[in-house]
Coordinates of C-alpha atoms in Angstrom, one line a residue:
M1 CA 79.6 99.9 42.4
N2 CA 79.0 103.6 42.1
V3 CA 81.8 106.1 42.3
K4 CA 80.9 107.6 45.7
L5 CA 80.8 104.2 47.4
R6 CA 84.1 103.1 45.8
S7 CA 85.7 106.4 47.0
A8 CA 84.4 105.9 50.5
I9 CA 85.7 102.4 50.7
L10 CA 89.1 103.4 49.5
S11 CA 89.3 106.3 52.0
A12 CA 88.4 103.9 54.8
L13 CA 91.1 101.4 53.7
V14 CA 93.7 104.2 53.6
L15 CA 92.7 105.4 57.1
M16 CA 92.9 101.9 58.5
T17 CA 96.4 101.4 57.0
I18 CA 97.6 104.7 58.6
I19 CA 96.2 103.6 62.0
A20 CA 97.9 100.2 61.7
I21 CA 101.2 101.8 61.0
L22 CA 101.0 104.4 63.7
C23 CA 99.5 102.2 66.4
P24 CA 101.0 98.7 66.2
T25 CA 99.4 96.1 68.4
T26 CA 102.1 93.5 68.6
G27 CA 105.2 93.3 70.8
I28 CA 105.9 95.4 73.9
A29 CA 103.5 98.3 74.6
Y30 CA 104.8 101.4 72.9
D31 CA 103.8 103.6 75.9
E32 CA 105.0 101.8 79.0
V33 CA 104.5 103.3 82.3
T34 CA 107.6 104.8 84.0
I35 CA 108.1 107.1 87.0
D36 CA 109.6 109.9 84.9
K37 CA 106.7 109.8 82.4
L38 CA 104.1 109.9 85.2
W39 CA 105.9 112.8 86.9
R40 CA 105.9 114.8 83.7
T41 CA 102.3 114.1 82.7
H42 CA 100.8 114.5 86.2
K43 CA 102.8 117.3 87.7
N44 CA 100.6 119.2 90.2
K45 CA 97.8 116.7 89.6
T46 CA 96.3 114.1 91.9
M47 CA 97.7 110.6 91.6
V48 CA 96.0 107.5 92.9
M49 CA 97.7 104.7 94.7
S50 CA 95.8 101.4 95.2
H51 CA 96.5 100.0 98.6
R52 CA 97.4 96.2 98.2
G53 CA 95.6 96.4 94.8
D54 CA 91.9 96.9 94.4
H55 CA 91.0 94.8 97.5
Q56 CA 87.4 95.8 97.3
R57 CA 87.0 93.7 94.1
A58 CA 89.6 91.0 94.6
P59 CA 91.6 89.4 97.4
E60 CA 94.4 91.9 98.5
N61 CA 97.9 91.6 97.2
T62 CA 97.0 89.1 94.5
L63 CA 97.5 89.4 90.7
A64 CA 93.7 89.8 90.3
A65 CA 93.7 92.7 92.8
F66 CA 96.5 94.5 90.9
D67 CA 94.8 93.9 87.5
K68 CA 91.5 95.4 88.8
A69 CA 93.4 98.4 90.3
I70 CA 94.9 99.1 86.8
E71 CA 91.5 98.7 85.2
A72 CA 90.1 101.3 87.7
G73 CA 92.8 103.8 86.7
A74 CA 95.3 103.6 89.6
H75 CA 98.7 105.2 88.9
F76 CA 100.5 103.1 91.6
V77 CA 99.9 99.8 93.4
E78 CA 101.2 99.1 96.8
V79 CA 102.7 95.7 97.1
D80 CA 103.6 94.2 100.6
V81 CA 106.6 91.9 100.5
R82 CA 107.9 89.3 103.1
L83 CA 110.6 86.7 103.1
T84 CA 109.9 83.0 103.8
R85 CA 112.0 80.7 105.9
D86 CA 113.7 79.4 102.7
K87 CA 114.5 82.9 101.5
K88 CA 111.7 83.3 98.9
W89 CA 110.1 86.8 98.6
V90 CA 106.3 86.6 98.6
V91 CA 103.6 89.2 98.4
Y92 CA 101.6 89.2 101.7
H93 CA 100.7 91.8 104.2
D94 CA 100.2 90.2 107.6
R95 CA 103.1 88.8 109.8
T96 CA 101.1 85.6 110.4
I97 CA 99.1 83.2 108.2
R98 CA 96.8 80.2 109.0
L99 CA 98.0 77.2 107.1
R100 CA 95.7 74.6 105.6
N101 CA 96.3 72.3 108.7
G102 CA 94.9 75.1 110.9
A103 CA 98.2 76.1 112.4
K104 CA 98.8 79.8 112.7
M105 CA 102.4 80.6 111.7
L106 CA 104.7 83.6 111.1
V107 CA 105.2 84.0 107.4
S108 CA 108.9 84.1 108.0
Q109 CA 108.8 80.7 109.6
C110 CA 106.9 79.1 106.7
T111 CA 108.5 77.5 103.6
F112 CA 107.5 78.7 100.2
A113 CA 105.9 75.3 99.5
E114 CA 103.7 75.7 102.6
L115 CA 102.5 79.1 101.5
K116 CA 101.7 78.0 98.0
Q117 CA 99.2 75.6 99.5
C118 CA 97.3 78.6 101.0
T119 CA 94.9 80.7 99.1
I120 CA 93.3 84.1 99.7
S121 CA 89.6 84.2 99.1
G122 CA 86.3 85.7 100.2
L123 CA 82.7 85.3 99.1
R124 CA 82.3 89.0 98.3
Y125 CA 84.9 88.8 95.5
R126 CA 82.9 86.3 93.4
M127 CA 86.0 84.7 92.1
S128 CA 88.0 81.6 92.6
D129 CA 90.6 81.4 95.3
Q130 CA 93.8 83.4 94.6
A131 CA 97.3 82.0 95.2
I132 CA 99.8 84.0 97.2
P133 CA 102.1 85.3 94.5
T134 CA 105.9 85.7 94.6
L135 CA 107.5 89.0 94.2
H136 CA 109.0 87.8 90.9
E137 CA 105.6 86.9 89.6
V138 CA 104.2 90.3 90.5
L139 CA 107.1 92.2 88.8
E140 CA 106.8 90.1 85.7
H141 CA 103.0 90.6 85.6
L142 CA 103.0 94.3 86.2
R143 CA 106.0 95.2 84.0
G144 CA 105.3 98.4 82.0
R145 CA 101.7 98.6 83.3
V146 CA 101.8 100.6 86.5
I147 CA 104.2 102.1 89.1
I148 CA 104.9 99.7 91.9
Y149 CA 105.5 100.7 95.5
L150 CA 107.2 97.8 97.4
D151 CA 106.4 98.0 101.1
D152 CA 109.5 96.3 102.6
K153 CA 108.2 94.4 105.6
M154 CA 111.6 92.8 106.3
G155 CA 114.0 95.8 106.4
R156 CA 116.1 94.4 103.5
P157 CA 116.1 97.2 100.9
L158 CA 119.3 96.2 99.2
E159 CA 118.0 92.7 98.5
L160 CA 114.9 94.2 96.9
A161 CA 117.1 96.6 95.0
E162 CA 118.9 93.7 93.4
I163 CA 115.7 92.1 92.4
V164 CA 114.4 95.3 90.8
R165 CA 117.7 95.6 88.9
E166 CA 117.4 91.9 87.8
Y167 CA 114.1 92.8 86.1
E168 CA 115.5 96.1 84.8
M169 CA 112.5 97.9 86.4
E170 CA 114.4 100.8 88.2
D171 CA 112.2 103.3 86.4
Q172 CA 109.0 101.6 87.5
V173 CA 109.5 100.7 91.2
F174 CA 109.7 102.6 94.5
I175 CA 111.0 100.8 97.6
G176 CA 109.2 101.8 100.8
I177 CA 111.6 102.5 103.6
N178 CA 110.4 102.2 107.2
D179 CA 113.7 102.9 109.0
Y180 CA 116.3 105.6 108.8
A181 CA 119.2 103.2 108.8
D182 CA 117.6 101.5 105.7
A183 CA 117.3 104.9 104.0
I184 CA 121.1 105.4 104.5
L185 CA 121.8 102.0 103.1
I186 CA 119.8 102.4 100.0
S187 CA 121.0 106.0 99.4
E188 CA 124.6 104.9 99.6
F189 CA 124.7 101.5 97.9
A190 CA 121.7 101.7 95.5
P191 CA 121.5 105.3 94.3
D192 CA 119.9 104.2 91.1
I193 CA 116.8 102.9 93.0
H194 CA 113.8 105.1 93.8
W195 CA 112.7 105.0 97.4
R196 CA 110.2 106.7 99.7
A197 CA 110.2 106.8 103.5
R198 CA 107.4 106.7 106.1
V199 CA 108.4 109.3 108.6
K200 CA 106.8 110.6 111.8
P201 CA 105.3 114.1 111.4
I202 CA 108.2 115.7 113.4
K203 CA 110.3 118.3 111.7
N204 CA 113.7 117.0 112.8
D205 CA 112.8 113.5 111.7
I206 CA 111.7 114.7 108.2
D207 CA 114.8 116.8 107.9
K208 CA 117.0 113.8 108.4
Y209 CA 115.5 112.1 105.4
L210 CA 115.6 115.2 103.3
A211 CA 119.3 115.5 103.9
L212 CA 120.0 112.1 102.2

């Protein structure tokens, strides 16, 4: 082996060793997504929220839809959450669902077992049917990968705050507030939790929220 080739090989090996040390590929990601990091790196820049995940390429509010949103470069994913009759938090947008037996039911009147038999699908997605995920499954799946906006369809922000704390994801989750009374509750009893409110475009209404 000539001297030049040997030198080139040694240089390449040294470079690969340096990269391996500086950029480990095992364990938790070294650059997890957090709200504070996103605010610092994207100040005065446009940020993208994926509504119910990328529901153009996968069934909405499914793990596949959230994965595809992240692949497409979304900074946030919006996740709709509802409570079943047996008090399980599931990720689903509509108030009603058609069960496998053809009955149309309120999600809040269904048991978790009944919902797990349902799937969300569509020919245009070109993928197998997707199960309705639980909130716990979604939080575990998205941990450290993207900012999560939980749209609270049940008006129970403090229950959601407890789940966020359970997963130690206070720096990765916003809870969406749809009622001023809920905003007061979360401000007073869960000040460590990020939240955002949907408000009517009326000055007095906006001022009430800003005062919290």
